[in-house]
Coordinates of C-alpha atoms and ligand atoms in Angstrom, one line a residue:
X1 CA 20.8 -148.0 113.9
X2 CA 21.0 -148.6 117.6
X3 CA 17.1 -147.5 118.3
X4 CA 15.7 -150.1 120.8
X5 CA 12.0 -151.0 121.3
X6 CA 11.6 -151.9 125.0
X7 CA 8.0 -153.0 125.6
X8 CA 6.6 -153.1 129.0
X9 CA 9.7 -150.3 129.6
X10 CA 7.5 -148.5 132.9
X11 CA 7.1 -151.7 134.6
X12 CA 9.6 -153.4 137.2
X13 CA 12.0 -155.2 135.4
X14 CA 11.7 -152.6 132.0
X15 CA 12.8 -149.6 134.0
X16 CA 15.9 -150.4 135.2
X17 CA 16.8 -152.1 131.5
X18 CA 15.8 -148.9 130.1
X19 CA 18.4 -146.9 132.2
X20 CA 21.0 -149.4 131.6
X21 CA 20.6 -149.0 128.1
X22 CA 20.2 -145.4 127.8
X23 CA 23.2 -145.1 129.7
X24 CA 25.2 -147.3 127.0
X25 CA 24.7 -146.3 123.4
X26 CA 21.4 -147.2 123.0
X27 CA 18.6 -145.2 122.0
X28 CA 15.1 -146.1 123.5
X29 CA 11.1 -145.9 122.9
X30 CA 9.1 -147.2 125.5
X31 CA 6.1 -149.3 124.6
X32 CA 3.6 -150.2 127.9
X33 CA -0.3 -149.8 128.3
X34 CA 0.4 -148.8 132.1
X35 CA -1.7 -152.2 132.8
X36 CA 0.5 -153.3 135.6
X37 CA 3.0 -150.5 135.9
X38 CA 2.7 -146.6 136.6
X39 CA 4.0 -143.8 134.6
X40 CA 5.9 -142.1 137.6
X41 CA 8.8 -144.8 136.3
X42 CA 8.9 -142.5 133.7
X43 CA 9.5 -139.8 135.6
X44 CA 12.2 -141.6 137.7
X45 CA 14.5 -142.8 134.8
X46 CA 14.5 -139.2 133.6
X47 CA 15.5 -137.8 136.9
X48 CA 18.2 -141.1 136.6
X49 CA 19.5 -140.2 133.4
X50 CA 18.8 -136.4 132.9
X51 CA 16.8 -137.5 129.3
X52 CA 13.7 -138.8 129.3
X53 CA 13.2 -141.8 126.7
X54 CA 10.4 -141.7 123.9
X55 CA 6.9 -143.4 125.7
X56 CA 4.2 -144.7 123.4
X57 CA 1.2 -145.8 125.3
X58 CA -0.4 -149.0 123.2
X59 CA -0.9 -152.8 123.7
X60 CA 1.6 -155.2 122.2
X61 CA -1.0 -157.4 121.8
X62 CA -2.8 -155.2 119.5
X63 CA -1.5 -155.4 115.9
X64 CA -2.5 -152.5 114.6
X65 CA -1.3 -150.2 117.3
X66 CA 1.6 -151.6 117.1
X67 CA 1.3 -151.5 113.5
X68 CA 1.1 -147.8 113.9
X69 CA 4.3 -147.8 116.2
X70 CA 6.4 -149.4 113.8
X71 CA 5.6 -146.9 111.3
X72 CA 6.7 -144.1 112.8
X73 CA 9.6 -145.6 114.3
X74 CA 10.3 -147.7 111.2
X75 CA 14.0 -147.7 112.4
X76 CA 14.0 -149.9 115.3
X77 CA 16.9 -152.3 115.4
X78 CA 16.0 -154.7 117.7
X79 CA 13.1 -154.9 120.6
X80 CA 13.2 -156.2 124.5
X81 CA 10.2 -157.7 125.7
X82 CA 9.4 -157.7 128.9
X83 CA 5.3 -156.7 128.5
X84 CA 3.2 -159.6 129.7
X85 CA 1.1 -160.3 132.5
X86 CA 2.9 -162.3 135.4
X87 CA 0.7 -163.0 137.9
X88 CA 0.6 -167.3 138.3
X89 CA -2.3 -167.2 140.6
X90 CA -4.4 -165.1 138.3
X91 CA -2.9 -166.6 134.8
X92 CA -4.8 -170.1 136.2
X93 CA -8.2 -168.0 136.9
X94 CA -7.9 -166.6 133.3
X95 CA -6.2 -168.6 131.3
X96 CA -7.5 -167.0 127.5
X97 CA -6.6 -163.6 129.1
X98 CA -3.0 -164.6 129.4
X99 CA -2.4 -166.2 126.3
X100 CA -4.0 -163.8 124.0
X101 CA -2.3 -160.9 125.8
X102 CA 1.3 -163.1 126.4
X103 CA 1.3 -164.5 123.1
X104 CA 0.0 -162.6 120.7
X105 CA 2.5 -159.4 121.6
X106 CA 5.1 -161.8 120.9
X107 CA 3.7 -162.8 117.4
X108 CA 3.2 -159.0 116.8
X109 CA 6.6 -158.0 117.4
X110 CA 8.2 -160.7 115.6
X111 CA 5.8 -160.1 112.4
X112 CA 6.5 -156.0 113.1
X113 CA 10.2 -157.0 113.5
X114 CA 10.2 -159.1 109.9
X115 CA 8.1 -156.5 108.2
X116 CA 10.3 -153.4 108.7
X117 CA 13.6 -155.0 109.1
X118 CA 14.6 -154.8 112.4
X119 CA 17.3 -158.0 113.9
X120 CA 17.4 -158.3 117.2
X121 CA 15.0 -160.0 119.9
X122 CA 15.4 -160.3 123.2
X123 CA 12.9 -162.2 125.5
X124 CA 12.1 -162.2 129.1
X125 CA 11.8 -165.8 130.0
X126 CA 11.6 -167.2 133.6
X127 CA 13.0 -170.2 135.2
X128 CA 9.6 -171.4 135.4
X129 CA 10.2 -173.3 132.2
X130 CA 12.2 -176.3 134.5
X131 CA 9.9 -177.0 136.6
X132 CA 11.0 -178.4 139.5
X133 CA 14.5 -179.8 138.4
X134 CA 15.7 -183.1 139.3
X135 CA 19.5 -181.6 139.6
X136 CA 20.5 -179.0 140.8
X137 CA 21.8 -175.9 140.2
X138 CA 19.8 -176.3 137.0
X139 CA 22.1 -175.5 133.4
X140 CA 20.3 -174.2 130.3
X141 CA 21.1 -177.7 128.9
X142 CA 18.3 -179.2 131.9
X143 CA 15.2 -180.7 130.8
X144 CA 11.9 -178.6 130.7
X145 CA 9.1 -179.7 132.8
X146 CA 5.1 -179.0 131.5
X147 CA 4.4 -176.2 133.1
X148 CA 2.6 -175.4 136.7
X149 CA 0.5 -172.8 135.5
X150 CA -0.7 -170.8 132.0
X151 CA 1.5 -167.9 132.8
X152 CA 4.6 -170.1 132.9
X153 CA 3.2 -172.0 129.8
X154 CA 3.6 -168.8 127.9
X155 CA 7.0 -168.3 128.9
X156 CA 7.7 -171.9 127.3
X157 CA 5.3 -171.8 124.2
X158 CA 7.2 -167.6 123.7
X159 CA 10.6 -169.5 123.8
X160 CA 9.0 -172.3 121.0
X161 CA 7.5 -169.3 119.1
X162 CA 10.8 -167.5 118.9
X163 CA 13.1 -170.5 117.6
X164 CA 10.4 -171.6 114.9
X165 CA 11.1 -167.8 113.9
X166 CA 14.4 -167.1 113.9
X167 CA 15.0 -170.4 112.1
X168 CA 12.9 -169.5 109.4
X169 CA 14.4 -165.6 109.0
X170 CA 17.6 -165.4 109.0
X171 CA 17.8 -161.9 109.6
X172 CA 16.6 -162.1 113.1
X173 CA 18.4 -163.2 115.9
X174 CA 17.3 -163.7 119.6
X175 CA 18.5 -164.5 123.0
X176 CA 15.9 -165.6 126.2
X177 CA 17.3 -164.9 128.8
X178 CA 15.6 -167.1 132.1
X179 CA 15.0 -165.1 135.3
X180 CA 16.0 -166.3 138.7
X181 CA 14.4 -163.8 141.1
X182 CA 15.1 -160.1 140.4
X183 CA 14.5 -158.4 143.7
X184 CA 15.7 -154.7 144.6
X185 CA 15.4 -151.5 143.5
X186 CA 17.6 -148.2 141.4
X187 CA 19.8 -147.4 144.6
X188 CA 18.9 -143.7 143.3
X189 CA 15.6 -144.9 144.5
X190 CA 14.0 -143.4 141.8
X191 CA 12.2 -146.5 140.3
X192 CA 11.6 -149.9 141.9
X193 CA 9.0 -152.4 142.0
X194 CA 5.5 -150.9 142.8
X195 CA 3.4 -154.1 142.7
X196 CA -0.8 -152.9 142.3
X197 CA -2.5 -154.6 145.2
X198 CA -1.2 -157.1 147.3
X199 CA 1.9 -158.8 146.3
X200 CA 2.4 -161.9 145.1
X201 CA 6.1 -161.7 145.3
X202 CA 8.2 -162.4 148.3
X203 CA 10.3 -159.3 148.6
X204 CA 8.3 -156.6 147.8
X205 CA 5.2 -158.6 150.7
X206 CA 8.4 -158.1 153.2
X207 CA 9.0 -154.7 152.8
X208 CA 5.0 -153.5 152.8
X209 CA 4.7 -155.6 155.8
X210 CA 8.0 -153.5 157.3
X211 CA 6.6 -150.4 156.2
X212 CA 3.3 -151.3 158.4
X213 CA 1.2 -151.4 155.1
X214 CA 0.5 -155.5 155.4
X215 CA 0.2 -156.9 159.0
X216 CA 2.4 -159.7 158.7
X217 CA 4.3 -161.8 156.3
X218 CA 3.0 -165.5 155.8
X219 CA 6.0 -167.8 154.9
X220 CA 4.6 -170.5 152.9
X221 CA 5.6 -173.8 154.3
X222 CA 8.5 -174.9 156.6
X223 CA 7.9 -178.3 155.5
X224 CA 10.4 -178.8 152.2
X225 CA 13.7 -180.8 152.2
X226 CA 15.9 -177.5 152.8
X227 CA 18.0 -176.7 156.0
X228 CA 14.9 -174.9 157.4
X229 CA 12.2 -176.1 155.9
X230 CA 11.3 -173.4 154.3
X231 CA 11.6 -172.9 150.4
X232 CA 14.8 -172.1 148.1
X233 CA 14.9 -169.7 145.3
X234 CA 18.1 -167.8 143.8
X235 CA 17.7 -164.0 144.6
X236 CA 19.7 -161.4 142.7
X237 CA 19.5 -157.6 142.3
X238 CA 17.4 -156.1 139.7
X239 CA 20.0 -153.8 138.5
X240 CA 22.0 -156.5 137.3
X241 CA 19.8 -158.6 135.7
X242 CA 19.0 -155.5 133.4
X243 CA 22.8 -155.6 132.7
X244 CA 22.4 -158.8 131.5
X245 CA 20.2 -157.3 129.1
X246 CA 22.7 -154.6 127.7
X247 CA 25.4 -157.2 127.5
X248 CA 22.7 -159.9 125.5
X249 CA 21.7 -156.7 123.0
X250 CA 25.3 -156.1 122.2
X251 CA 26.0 -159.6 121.9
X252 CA 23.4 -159.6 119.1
X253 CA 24.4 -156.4 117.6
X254 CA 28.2 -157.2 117.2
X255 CA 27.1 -160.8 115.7
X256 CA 28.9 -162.9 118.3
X257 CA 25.9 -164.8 119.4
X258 CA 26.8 -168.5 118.1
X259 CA 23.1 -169.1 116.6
X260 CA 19.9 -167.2 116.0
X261 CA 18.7 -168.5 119.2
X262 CA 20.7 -168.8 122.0
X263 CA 19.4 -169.1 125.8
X264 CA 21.2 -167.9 129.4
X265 CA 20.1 -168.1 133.1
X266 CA 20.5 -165.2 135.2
X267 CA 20.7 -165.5 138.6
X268 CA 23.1 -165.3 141.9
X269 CA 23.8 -168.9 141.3
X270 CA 22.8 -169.6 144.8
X271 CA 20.1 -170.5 146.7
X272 CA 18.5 -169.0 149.3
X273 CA 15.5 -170.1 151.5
X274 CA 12.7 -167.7 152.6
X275 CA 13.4 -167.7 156.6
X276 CA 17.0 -166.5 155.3
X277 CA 15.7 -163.9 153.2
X278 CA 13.8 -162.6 156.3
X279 CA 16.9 -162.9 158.4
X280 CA 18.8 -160.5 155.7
X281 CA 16.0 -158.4 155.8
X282 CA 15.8 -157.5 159.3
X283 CA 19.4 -157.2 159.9
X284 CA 19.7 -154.6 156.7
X285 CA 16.9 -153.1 157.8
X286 CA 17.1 -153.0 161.3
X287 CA 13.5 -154.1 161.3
X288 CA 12.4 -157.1 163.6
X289 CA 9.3 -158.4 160.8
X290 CA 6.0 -160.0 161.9
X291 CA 5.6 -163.1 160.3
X292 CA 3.8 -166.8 160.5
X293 CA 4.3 -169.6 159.0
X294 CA 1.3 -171.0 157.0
X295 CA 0.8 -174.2 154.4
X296 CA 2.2 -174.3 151.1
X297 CA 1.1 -172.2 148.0
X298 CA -0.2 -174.3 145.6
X299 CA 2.2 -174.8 142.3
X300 CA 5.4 -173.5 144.2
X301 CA 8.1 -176.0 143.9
X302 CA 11.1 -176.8 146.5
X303 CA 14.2 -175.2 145.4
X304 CA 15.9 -173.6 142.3
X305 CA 18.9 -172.0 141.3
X306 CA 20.7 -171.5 138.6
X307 CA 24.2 -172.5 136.7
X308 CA 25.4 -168.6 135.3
X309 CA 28.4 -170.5 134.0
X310 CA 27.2 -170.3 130.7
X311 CA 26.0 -166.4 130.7
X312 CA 30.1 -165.6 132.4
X313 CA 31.2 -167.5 129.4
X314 CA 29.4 -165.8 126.9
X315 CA 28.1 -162.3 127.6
X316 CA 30.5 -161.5 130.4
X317 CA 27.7 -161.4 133.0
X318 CA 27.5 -162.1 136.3
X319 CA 26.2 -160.8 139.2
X320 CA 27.9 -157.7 140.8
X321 CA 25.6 -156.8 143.8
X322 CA 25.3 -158.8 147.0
X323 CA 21.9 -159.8 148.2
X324 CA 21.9 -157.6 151.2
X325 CA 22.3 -154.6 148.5
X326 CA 19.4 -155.9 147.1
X327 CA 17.7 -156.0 150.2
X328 CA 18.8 -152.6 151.1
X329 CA 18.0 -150.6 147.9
X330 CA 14.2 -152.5 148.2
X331 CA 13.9 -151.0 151.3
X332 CA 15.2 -147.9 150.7
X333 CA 12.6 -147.4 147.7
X334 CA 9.9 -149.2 149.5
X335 CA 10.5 -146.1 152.6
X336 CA 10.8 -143.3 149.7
X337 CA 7.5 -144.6 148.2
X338 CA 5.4 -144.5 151.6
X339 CA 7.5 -141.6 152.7
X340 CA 9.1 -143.0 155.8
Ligands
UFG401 N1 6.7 -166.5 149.6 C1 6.2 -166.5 150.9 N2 5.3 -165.6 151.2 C2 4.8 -164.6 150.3 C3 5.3 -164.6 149.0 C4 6.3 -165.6 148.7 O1 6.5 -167.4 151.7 O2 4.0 -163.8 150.7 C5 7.6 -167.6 149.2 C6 7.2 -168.5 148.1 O3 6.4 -169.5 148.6 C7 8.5 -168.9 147.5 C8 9.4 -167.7 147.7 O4 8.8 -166.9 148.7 O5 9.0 -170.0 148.2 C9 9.5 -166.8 146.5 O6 8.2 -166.4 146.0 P1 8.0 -165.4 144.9 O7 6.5 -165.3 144.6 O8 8.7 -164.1 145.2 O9 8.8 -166.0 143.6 P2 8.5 -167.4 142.9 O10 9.8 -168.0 142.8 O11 7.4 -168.2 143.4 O12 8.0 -166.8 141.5 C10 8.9 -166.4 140.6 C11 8.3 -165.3 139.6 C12 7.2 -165.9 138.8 C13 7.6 -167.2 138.2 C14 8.2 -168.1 139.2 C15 8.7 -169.3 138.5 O13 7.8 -164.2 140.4 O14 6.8 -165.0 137.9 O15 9.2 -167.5 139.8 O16 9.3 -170.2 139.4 F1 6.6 -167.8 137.6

């Protein structure tokens, strides 16, 4: 029994999880409706791996679809999910949108999960759910804040849905696990992140502006209490955040999680502002980068990072690559897309 269910597998974060886990002992089906992801990552993890993992193309948030799924694959042990939509700007244009779609593929899985036996749940949080914290670097034991925006509400309400669960079944177990900010790419440069449109996200907005897709980079604000003014986040490469992921599966599959719901940040541990991430950037690259610096986005808070002391402890995790690896493998996959 060591068939995994990895919704939203095509997509950024899914892709690189999906290779991770093919490469340990894990067997894999992909579940993604292609909404915000493409099924060239498909391609790419097969040319990765030299197998290409079992894709079924449905919406989590449709039962009966899933219904279908779970039929066929009645022996799935345990499920990742990373399929939601993630855009914070949009999520406060369409609130209903986000949590039908966010919240009812969690309900479904967990039902699915219940109805044909399978144990083990892993969820995609975010560190969205503290807010803006009062100390810092922010522990799993820090207080949660209300949430800036309807996407990061569903990250919180998933987490609520989860524990009411797994309390009341006590043959599932489940770990959240609460993103810092994945950046980076496979340094095969096979897969990577291949945002539709313009991106919202800081990284992936550098490196279109370096391959001359985006005119320039707007920084926004150099008016927060940091060295320079600009804003801090904790930065770590994809790859081994979806390490994280093998380590929390087997953690639930040999039993040694401590409860049925257990919850770990995964980040560098450090923060970093933006003008830095710019400065690492160019010197990696070897790219001088047009930007200006503009007001603030509305809901972004000051600083975060995160305590990992608790994920070292527990799953053995901690991060491997250095941020200008990161840097460097986003570039490299940003110049393979565009071929530059
Ligand atoms: N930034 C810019 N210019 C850009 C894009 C981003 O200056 O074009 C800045 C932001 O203001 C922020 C930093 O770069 O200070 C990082 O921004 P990202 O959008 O890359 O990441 P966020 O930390 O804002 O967002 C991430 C996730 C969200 C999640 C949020 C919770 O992408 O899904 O963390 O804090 F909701």
């Amino acid at each position: 029994m060591n068939k995994i269910l990895v919704t939203g597998g095509a997509g950024y974060i899914g892709s690189h999880t999906v290779v991770e886990l093919m490469n340990s002992w894990y067997e894999v089906v992909i579940v993604d409706n292609f909404s915000n992801s493409n099924p060239g990552s498909i391609d790419g993890i097969e040319r990765i791996i030299g197998r290409r993992p079992v894709l079924v193309e449905a919406d989590c948030s449709d039962y009966s679809q899933m219904h279908e799924l779970f039929k066929k694959h009645s022996d799935i042990a345990g499920v990742i999910h990373f399929a939601a939509l993630k855009a914070v700007g949009e999520s406060v244009e369409k609130p209903l949108e986000y949590y039908r779609n966010n919240i009812l593929s969690i309900i479904n899985l967990l039902s699915l999960l219940r109805e044909f036996g399978g144990k083990h749940f892993v969820f995609s949080s975010s560190c969205t759910v503290y807010g803006q914290p009062d100390v810092l670097p922010v522990t799993e034991q820090s207080p949660l804040k209300p949430a800036m925006s309807p996407y990061g509400n569903t990250k919180k309400v998933g987490e609520d849905i989860i524990r009411d669960t797994v309390l009341a079944s006590a043959n599932i177990s489940a770990i959240a696990l609460r993103y810092f900010n994945p950046i980076g790419a496979h340094p095969s440069s096979e897969i990577g992140e291949l945002p539709l449109g313009k991106p919202d996200n800081l990284v992936p907005f550098i490196t279109q502006t370096a391959a001359g897709i985006r005119p320039k980079l707007q920084i926004f604000g150099n008016d927060y209490n940091s060295p320079d003014g600009t804003a801090i986040r904790d930065y770590f490469h994809v790859v081994d955040l979806a390490k994280a992921h093998v380590l929390a599966l087997d953690r639930l599959f040999k039993g040694s999680n401590k409860s049925n719901f257990e919850v770990f940040n995964v980040g560098a541990g450090q923060g970093v502002t933006v003008l830095e991430i710019v400065k690492a950037f160019e010197k990696v690259s070897g790219k001088k980068l047009n930007y200006e610096i503009v007001g603030r986005r509305a809901g972004d808070i000051e600083k975060v990072w995160a305590d990992t002391s608790l994920a070292e402890k527990e799953l053995g995790w901690k991060v491997k690559s250095s941020l200008e690896d990161a840097l460097l493998t986003a570039w490299n996959w940003e110049k393979k897309v565009r071929g530059i």
